[in-house]
Coordinates of C-alpha atoms in Angstrom, one line a residue:
X1 CA -5.1 -28.5 13.2
X2 CA -8.1 -29.0 15.3
X3 CA -7.9 -31.0 18.4
X4 CA -9.9 -33.9 19.4
X5 CA -11.6 -31.7 22.1
X6 CA -12.2 -28.7 19.5
X7 CA -15.0 -29.8 17.4
X8 CA -15.6 -27.9 14.1
X9 CA -18.2 -25.3 14.3
X10 CA -21.1 -24.5 12.0
X11 CA -20.6 -20.9 10.8
X12 CA -24.0 -20.1 10.0
X13 CA -25.6 -21.0 13.3
X14 CA -22.7 -19.4 15.3
X15 CA -23.1 -16.2 13.3
X16 CA -26.9 -16.4 13.8
X17 CA -26.4 -16.5 17.5
X18 CA -24.0 -13.6 17.4
X19 CA -26.7 -11.2 16.3
X20 CA -28.5 -11.7 19.3
X21 CA -25.6 -11.6 21.7
X22 CA -25.5 -8.1 23.6
X23 CA -21.7 -8.1 24.1
X24 CA -21.2 -8.6 20.5
X25 CA -23.8 -6.2 19.6
X26 CA -22.1 -3.6 21.8
X27 CA -18.7 -4.3 20.2
X28 CA -20.2 -3.9 16.7
X29 CA -21.4 -0.7 17.6
X30 CA -18.1 0.5 18.8
X31 CA -16.5 -0.7 15.6
X32 CA -19.1 1.2 13.8
X33 CA -18.2 4.5 15.8
X34 CA -14.5 3.9 15.6
X35 CA -14.1 3.3 19.2
X36 CA -11.5 0.7 18.7
X37 CA -10.2 0.5 22.1
X38 CA -13.7 -0.1 23.5
X39 CA -14.3 -2.7 20.9
X40 CA -11.0 -4.4 21.5
X41 CA -11.4 -4.7 25.3
X42 CA -15.0 -6.1 25.0
X43 CA -13.9 -8.8 22.5
X44 CA -10.7 -9.8 24.5
X45 CA -12.8 -10.2 27.5
X46 CA -15.2 -12.2 25.6
X47 CA -12.5 -14.7 24.1
X48 CA -11.0 -15.2 27.6
X49 CA -14.4 -16.5 28.6
X50 CA -15.3 -18.2 25.0
X51 CA -12.0 -18.8 23.1
X52 CA -14.0 -20.4 20.3
X53 CA -16.4 -17.6 19.7
X54 CA -15.6 -17.3 15.9
X55 CA -17.7 -14.1 15.6
X56 CA -15.7 -12.4 18.3
X57 CA -12.5 -13.6 16.8
X58 CA -13.3 -12.1 13.4
X59 CA -14.4 -8.9 14.9
X60 CA -11.2 -8.8 16.9
X61 CA -9.4 -9.3 13.6
X62 CA -11.2 -6.4 12.1
X63 CA -9.9 -4.1 15.1
X64 CA -6.3 -5.4 14.3
X65 CA -6.8 -4.6 10.6
X66 CA -8.0 -1.1 11.2
X67 CA -4.9 -0.5 13.3
X68 CA -2.8 -1.9 10.6
X69 CA -1.8 -4.8 12.7
X70 CA -2.1 -7.3 9.8
X71 CA -0.2 -10.1 11.0
X72 CA -2.2 -10.2 14.2
X73 CA -5.5 -10.0 12.1
X74 CA -4.2 -12.9 9.9
X75 CA -3.5 -15.1 12.9
X76 CA -6.8 -14.4 14.2
X77 CA -8.8 -15.2 11.1
X78 CA -6.8 -18.3 10.4
X79 CA -8.0 -19.4 13.9
X80 CA -11.4 -18.8 13.1
X81 CA -11.1 -20.9 10.0
X82 CA -9.5 -23.7 11.8
X83 CA -12.5 -23.7 14.0
X84 CA -15.1 -23.2 11.2
X85 CA -13.6 -23.8 7.6
X86 CA -17.0 -22.8 6.1
X87 CA -16.8 -19.3 7.7
X88 CA -17.0 -17.3 4.3
X89 CA -16.6 -13.8 5.8
X90 CA -13.5 -14.8 7.7
X91 CA -11.9 -16.1 4.7
X92 CA -12.9 -13.1 2.7
X93 CA -11.4 -10.9 5.5
X94 CA -8.3 -13.1 5.3
X95 CA -7.9 -12.6 1.5
X96 CA -8.1 -8.9 2.1
X97 CA -5.4 -9.0 4.9
X98 CA -3.1 -11.0 2.7
X99 CA -3.6 -8.4 -0.1
X100 CA -2.6 -5.6 2.2
X101 CA 0.5 -7.6 3.1
X102 CA 1.4 -7.8 -0.5
X103 CA 1.0 -11.6 -0.5
X104 CA -1.1 -11.8 -3.7
X105 CA -0.7 -15.4 -4.4
X106 CA -1.9 -16.4 -1.1
X107 CA -5.0 -13.9 -1.4
X108 CA -5.9 -15.3 -4.9
X109 CA -6.0 -18.9 -3.2
X110 CA -8.4 -17.9 -0.5
X111 CA -10.5 -16.1 -3.1
X112 CA -10.5 -19.1 -5.4
X113 CA -12.1 -21.1 -2.5
X114 CA -14.6 -18.5 -2.0
X115 CA -15.5 -18.1 -5.7
X116 CA -15.7 -21.9 -6.2
X117 CA -18.9 -21.6 -3.8
X118 CA -20.1 -18.3 -5.0
X119 CA -18.6 -17.8 -8.5
X120 CA -20.7 -14.4 -8.9
X121 CA -20.2 -12.7 -5.5
X122 CA -19.5 -9.2 -6.3
X123 CA -17.5 -8.4 -3.3
X124 CA -15.0 -11.3 -4.0
X125 CA -14.8 -10.6 -7.5
X126 CA -14.0 -6.9 -6.8
X127 CA -11.2 -8.1 -4.4
X128 CA -9.8 -10.4 -7.0
X129 CA -9.5 -7.7 -9.6
X130 CA -7.8 -5.5 -6.9
X131 CA -5.4 -8.3 -6.2
X132 CA -4.9 -8.9 -9.9
X133 CA -4.0 -5.2 -10.4
X134 CA -1.2 -5.7 -7.7
X135 CA 0.3 -8.6 -9.8
X136 CA -0.1 -6.5 -12.9
X137 CA -2.7 -8.8 -14.5
X138 CA -4.7 -5.7 -15.8
X139 CA -6.4 -7.4 -18.6
X140 CA -8.1 -9.8 -16.4
X141 CA -8.7 -7.3 -13.5
X142 CA -10.4 -4.8 -16.1
X143 CA -12.6 -7.6 -17.4
X144 CA -13.7 -8.5 -13.8
X145 CA -14.6 -5.0 -13.1
X146 CA -16.4 -4.5 -16.3
X147 CA -18.4 -7.7 -15.6
X148 CA -19.3 -6.9 -11.9
X149 CA -20.4 -3.2 -12.7
X150 CA -22.7 -4.6 -15.7
X151 CA -24.6 -6.3 -13.1
X152 CA -24.2 -3.8 -10.1
X153 CA -23.8 -0.4 -11.8
X154 CA -24.4 1.8 -8.7
X155 CA -21.1 1.1 -6.9
X156 CA -19.1 4.4 -7.1
X157 CA -16.1 3.1 -5.3
X158 CA -15.8 0.0 -7.6
X159 CA -16.2 2.5 -10.6
X160 CA -13.4 4.5 -9.1
X161 CA -11.3 1.3 -8.9
X162 CA -12.1 0.4 -12.4
X163 CA -10.9 4.0 -13.4
X164 CA -7.5 3.4 -11.6
X165 CA -7.0 0.1 -13.5
X166 CA -8.0 1.6 -16.9
X167 CA -5.7 4.5 -16.3
X168 CA -2.7 2.1 -15.7
X169 CA -3.2 0.5 -19.2
X170 CA -3.4 3.8 -20.9
X171 CA -7.1 3.8 -21.6
X172 CA -7.4 7.4 -20.4
X173 CA -10.7 8.2 -21.9
X174 CA -12.2 5.1 -20.5
X175 CA -10.7 6.0 -17.2
X176 CA -12.3 9.4 -17.1
X177 CA -15.6 8.0 -18.0
X178 CA -15.6 5.7 -15.1
X179 CA -14.5 8.3 -12.7
X180 CA -17.3 10.6 -13.9
X181 CA -19.6 7.8 -13.4
X182 CA -18.6 7.5 -9.8
X183 CA -19.3 11.2 -9.5
X184 CA -22.5 11.0 -10.9
X185 CA -23.6 8.8 -7.9
X186 CA -21.5 10.6 -5.1
X187 CA -20.5 14.1 -6.2
X188 CA -18.6 14.6 -2.9
X189 CA -16.3 11.5 -3.4
X190 CA -12.9 13.4 -3.1
X191 CA -10.7 10.6 -4.1
X192 CA -12.4 10.6 -7.6
X193 CA -12.0 14.3 -8.1
X194 CA -8.2 13.9 -7.1
X195 CA -8.1 11.0 -9.5
X196 CA -9.1 13.1 -12.3
X197 CA -6.7 15.8 -11.3
X198 CA -3.9 13.3 -11.1
X199 CA -4.3 12.4 -14.7
X200 CA -2.5 15.7 -15.4
X201 CA -4.3 16.2 -18.7
X202 CA -7.9 16.9 -17.4
X203 CA -8.9 20.6 -17.0
X204 CA -11.6 21.2 -14.6
X205 CA -14.6 23.4 -15.9
X206 CA -16.3 26.1 -13.7
X207 CA -19.0 23.7 -12.8
X208 CA -16.4 21.2 -11.6
X209 CA -14.9 23.6 -9.4
X210 CA -18.3 24.9 -8.0
X211 CA -19.1 21.2 -7.3
X212 CA -15.9 20.4 -5.4
X213 CA -16.3 23.9 -3.4
X214 CA -19.8 22.8 -2.6
X215 CA -18.7 19.5 -1.4
X216 CA -16.1 21.2 0.9
X217 CA -19.0 23.3 2.4
X218 CA -20.7 20.2 3.4
X219 CA -20.4 17.4 6.0
X220 CA -17.8 14.9 4.3
X221 CA -15.4 12.5 5.5
X222 CA -11.7 13.7 6.2
X223 CA -10.3 11.8 3.3
X224 CA -12.6 13.4 1.0
X225 CA -11.8 16.8 2.4
X226 CA -8.2 16.6 1.8
X227 CA -8.6 14.9 -1.6
X228 CA -10.8 17.7 -2.7
X229 CA -8.2 20.3 -1.5
X230 CA -5.6 18.6 -3.6
X231 CA -8.0 18.6 -6.6
X232 CA -8.8 22.1 -6.2
X233 CA -5.2 23.0 -5.8
X234 CA -4.7 21.4 -9.5
X235 CA -7.7 23.2 -10.8
X236 CA -6.6 26.8 -9.7
X237 CA -3.1 26.0 -10.8
X238 CA -4.1 25.4 -14.1
X239 CA -6.3 28.5 -14.1
X240 CA -3.1 30.5 -13.0
X241 CA -4.8 31.3 -9.6
X242 CA -1.6 30.7 -7.9
X243 CA -2.7 32.0 -4.4
X244 CA -5.8 29.9 -4.2
X245 CA -3.9 27.0 -5.6
X246 CA -1.3 27.1 -2.9
X247 CA -3.9 27.7 -0.2
X248 CA -5.5 24.4 -1.2
X249 CA -2.3 22.4 -1.5
X250 CA -1.4 23.7 1.8
X251 CA -4.7 22.9 3.5
X252 CA -4.9 19.4 2.0
X253 CA -1.3 18.8 3.1
X254 CA -2.0 20.0 6.6
X255 CA -5.1 17.8 7.0
X256 CA -3.3 14.6 5.5
X257 CA -0.1 15.2 7.8
X258 CA -2.2 15.2 10.9
X259 CA -3.3 11.5 10.1
X260 CA 0.2 10.2 9.9
X261 CA 2.8 8.9 12.3
X262 CA 6.0 10.0 10.3
X263 CA 8.9 10.9 12.3
X264 CA 11.5 12.9 10.3
X265 CA 14.1 12.4 12.9
X266 CA 13.9 8.8 12.7
X267 CA 14.9 8.9 8.8
X268 CA 17.8 11.0 9.8
X269 CA 18.8 8.5 12.5
X270 CA 18.6 5.6 9.8
X271 CA 20.8 7.5 7.5
X272 CA 23.3 8.3 10.2
X273 CA 23.4 4.5 11.3
X274 CA 23.9 3.6 7.7
X275 CA 27.0 5.9 7.2
X276 CA 28.4 4.7 10.5
X277 CA 27.9 0.9 9.9
X278 CA 27.7 0.4 6.1
X279 CA 31.4 1.3 5.4
X280 CA 33.6 0.1 2.7
X281 CA 35.3 -2.3 5.2
X282 CA 31.8 -3.6 5.9
X283 CA 31.2 -4.4 2.4
X284 CA 34.8 -5.7 1.6
X285 CA 34.3 -8.2 4.6
X286 CA 31.3 -9.6 2.9
X287 CA 32.4 -9.6 -0.7
X288 CA 31.0 -12.4 -2.9
X289 CA 28.4 -13.1 -0.3
X290 CA 24.6 -12.7 -0.8
X291 CA 22.6 -14.0 -3.8
X292 CA 24.5 -13.6 -7.0
X293 CA 21.5 -13.3 -9.3
X294 CA 22.0 -10.2 -11.4
X295 CA 18.1 -10.1 -12.4
X296 CA 17.0 -6.8 -10.3
X297 CA 17.4 -3.1 -11.6
X298 CA 16.4 -0.7 -8.8
X299 CA 15.6 2.6 -9.8
X300 CA 15.7 4.8 -6.5
X301 CA 15.4 8.2 -5.5
X302 CA 12.6 10.4 -4.5
X303 CA 9.0 10.3 -5.8
X304 CA 8.3 12.7 -8.7
X305 CA 11.9 12.5 -9.8
X306 CA 11.4 10.8 -13.1
X307 CA 11.7 7.1 -12.1
X308 CA 8.9 6.4 -14.4
X309 CA 10.8 7.8 -17.4
X310 CA 13.7 6.0 -16.7
X311 CA 11.9 2.7 -16.2
X312 CA 10.3 3.2 -19.7
X313 CA 13.8 3.8 -21.3
X314 CA 15.3 0.6 -19.5
X315 CA 12.2 -1.5 -20.4
X316 CA 12.5 -0.7 -24.0
X317 CA 15.5 -3.0 -24.2
X318 CA 14.8 -6.5 -25.3
X319 CA 16.3 -8.1 -22.2
X320 CA 14.5 -5.9 -19.6
X321 CA 11.1 -6.3 -18.2
X322 CA 9.2 -3.4 -16.3
X323 CA 7.1 -4.1 -13.3
X324 CA 6.1 -1.5 -10.9
X325 CA 6.9 0.0 -7.5
X326 CA 7.5 -3.2 -5.4
X327 CA 7.2 -3.1 -1.8
X328 CA 9.3 -6.5 -1.2
X329 CA 12.7 -4.7 -0.3
X330 CA 10.7 -2.7 2.4
X331 CA 9.1 -5.7 3.7
X332 CA 12.4 -7.5 4.2
X333 CA 13.8 -4.4 5.9
X334 CA 10.6 -4.4 8.2
X335 CA 11.2 -8.1 9.1
X336 CA 14.7 -7.7 9.8
X337 CA 13.8 -4.5 12.3
X338 CA 11.0 -6.8 13.9
X339 CA 8.4 -4.4 12.9
X340 CA 5.8 -7.1 12.0
X341 CA 2.6 -5.5 13.2
X342 CA 3.2 -1.7 11.8
X343 CA 1.6 -0.1 8.9
X344 CA 3.6 -0.6 5.9
X345 CA 2.0 2.2 4.0
X346 CA 3.5 4.8 6.2
X347 CA 6.7 3.2 7.5
X348 CA 8.7 2.7 4.4
X349 CA 12.0 3.2 5.8
X350 CA 11.8 0.6 8.6
X351 CA 14.8 1.8 10.4
X352 CA 16.6 -0.1 13.1
X353 CA 17.6 -3.3 11.3
X354 CA 21.1 -2.6 10.2
X355 CA 22.8 -4.3 13.1
X356 CA 20.6 -7.4 12.5
X357 CA 21.5 -7.3 8.9
X358 CA 25.3 -7.2 9.6
X359 CA 25.2 -10.1 11.9
X360 CA 23.8 -12.3 9.2
X361 CA 25.9 -15.2 8.1
X362 CA 26.8 -15.6 4.2
X363 CA 24.1 -18.3 3.7
X364 CA 21.4 -16.1 5.6
X365 CA 22.2 -13.0 3.2
X366 CA 22.0 -15.2 0.2
X367 CA 18.7 -16.6 1.4
X368 CA 17.3 -13.1 2.0
X369 CA 18.4 -12.2 -1.8
X370 CA 16.7 -15.3 -3.0
X371 CA 13.7 -14.6 -0.8
X372 CA 13.4 -11.2 -2.7
X373 CA 13.7 -13.0 -6.1
X374 CA 10.8 -15.5 -5.0
X375 CA 8.6 -12.6 -3.6
X376 CA 8.7 -10.8 -6.9
X377 CA 8.3 -13.7 -9.3
X378 CA 4.5 -13.2 -9.3
X379 CA 5.1 -9.8 -10.9
X380 CA 7.4 -11.1 -13.6
X381 CA 5.3 -12.0 -16.9
X382 CA 7.9 -12.8 -19.5
X383 CA 11.2 -14.7 -19.7
X384 CA 13.5 -11.6 -19.9
X385 CA 16.6 -12.0 -17.7
X386 CA 16.3 -8.6 -16.1
X387 CA 13.4 -6.7 -14.4
X388 CA 12.9 -3.3 -12.8
X389 CA 11.7 -2.5 -9.4
X390 CA 11.3 1.4 -9.2
X391 CA 10.2 1.8 -5.6
X392 CA 11.6 5.2 -4.9
X393 CA 12.1 4.7 -1.2
X394 CA 14.6 1.8 -1.8
X395 CA 17.3 4.6 -1.7
X396 CA 17.1 4.2 2.2
X397 CA 17.9 0.5 1.7
X398 CA 20.8 0.6 -0.9
X399 CA 23.0 -1.1 1.6
X400 CA 20.7 -3.8 2.1
X401 CA 20.2 -4.3 -1.5
X402 CA 23.9 -4.6 -2.1
X403 CA 24.4 -6.9 0.6
X404 CA 21.7 -9.5 -0.3
X405 CA 21.9 -9.0 -4.1
X406 CA 25.4 -7.8 -4.9
X407 CA 25.0 -8.0 -8.5
X408 CA 21.9 -6.0 -8.9
X409 CA 22.0 -2.8 -10.5
X410 CA 20.9 0.6 -8.6
X411 CA 20.0 3.5 -10.6
X412 CA 19.6 6.8 -8.6
X413 CA 17.2 9.1 -10.3
X414 CA 18.0 12.7 -9.3
X415 CA 16.0 15.9 -10.0
X416 CA 16.5 19.5 -8.7
X417 CA 15.4 19.7 -4.9
X418 CA 13.2 22.3 -5.6
X419 CA 11.4 20.7 -8.5
X420 CA 11.3 17.3 -6.7
X421 CA 10.1 18.8 -3.3
X422 CA 7.3 21.1 -4.7
X423 CA 6.1 18.3 -7.2
X424 CA 5.7 16.1 -4.1
X425 CA 3.8 18.7 -2.1
X426 CA 1.4 18.9 -4.9
X427 CA 0.9 15.3 -5.0
X428 CA -1.7 13.2 -2.7
X429 CA 0.1 9.8 -2.5
X430 CA -2.1 6.9 -1.8
X431 CA 0.4 5.2 0.3
X432 CA 4.1 4.9 1.1
X433 CA 5.1 8.7 1.1
X434 CA 4.5 10.2 4.7
X435 CA 7.4 13.0 4.4
X436 CA 5.6 14.8 1.5
X437 CA 2.9 16.8 3.5
X438 CA 5.2 19.4 5.2
X439 CA 7.7 21.6 3.3
X440 CA 10.2 21.4 6.2
X441 CA 10.2 17.7 6.3
X442 CA 10.4 17.5 2.7
X443 CA 13.6 19.4 2.9
X444 CA 14.9 17.3 5.7
X445 CA 14.1 14.1 3.6
X446 CA 15.9 15.2 0.6
X447 CA 18.9 16.1 2.8
X448 CA 19.1 12.8 4.2
X449 CA 18.6 11.0 0.8
X450 CA 21.4 12.9 -0.8
X451 CA 23.5 12.3 2.3
X452 CA 23.2 8.5 2.2
X453 CA 23.5 8.3 -1.7
X454 CA 26.8 10.4 -1.5
X455 CA 27.9 8.0 1.2
X456 CA 27.5 5.0 -1.1

């Protein structure tokens, strides 16, 4: 609530003043250059002197968002909206932050407020389509993408997002056309080349390969560069030039790995603690605790091990609904570990929570299980009694699942380690798989995985 001593601010006049403010101009320049520490220092100093400066609050939230500190960004944006409820840019940022925290219902609520005022705003509509994709509402998402692109066709990244969504619903020819449309605008857009390669059915022509090689020879963003290497790896693999293929895969992995904070030893320590703490005696002492609902069927394992095929087989049953890879168990583990400000994308194991979990009362374990069911309800589109969560990395949380949802089914999708490992090495994952970019780390991860599953 706003106190009697903090009047509501007019966002337009405040932001107009900010465009002439030398401190905020300097902070914006630092943000634009990626000098986040400089921007953060300037903005925090400003807010100590002027705690109601909504432009500075929003910019500091952007710093937090870029650092993956989404709860911090959310807190700042909500503060800005308390001060200036009409601050549309802050509300749009809040919707984005909620989306990145996998809170689609809340993100859609903020977007509804924005779209009520500006129903044709392309940015708000594009974000809504992305959120709807997260909830599985692809028909509506695709309709929004098509409508926005009809009015604003020169948006290569939006064509790419549309292509992703079309691929998901099986419209592969339309997906390829959307990707090609994006490349017509920006030929060096590496993620689009990789998206074409990742369809697994596209064979690149000599002209395609030349275009990708030409892009690599230019000045491009780091993410474009490693995406192009992965795409060229697939192109040369299809052409049976395995030396060139492996060289591109290796370089793409090297570049991507340099960006990540993954610590293989941390995964090993989590497995060792799990084996030591999650004993048969620990489970026996908590028998008949947790939420008794039998709804979830967890398909776990390593990526590229056949979990999608298993899901399709299970979902062909009249009582079982397929959903997607749901991040909610990982989010619960992260909350238990106290990692509320880390990047969810690259921190899937969220270790360090087992002692906290085992200290929970029966009522608290039941509440955690019920929380999972409530978080995932938005993904369920039918009244079928069972649903599938096929997040592979949930193998690391098998003990957590069994303690909070003791009647859930857990299916371990297992494939030969060489097939699994090399398939992962050839794949660029958008998020959540930080261990696949180094062959040694892939081997260590597989060893940890089989050790824990053997224990259970």
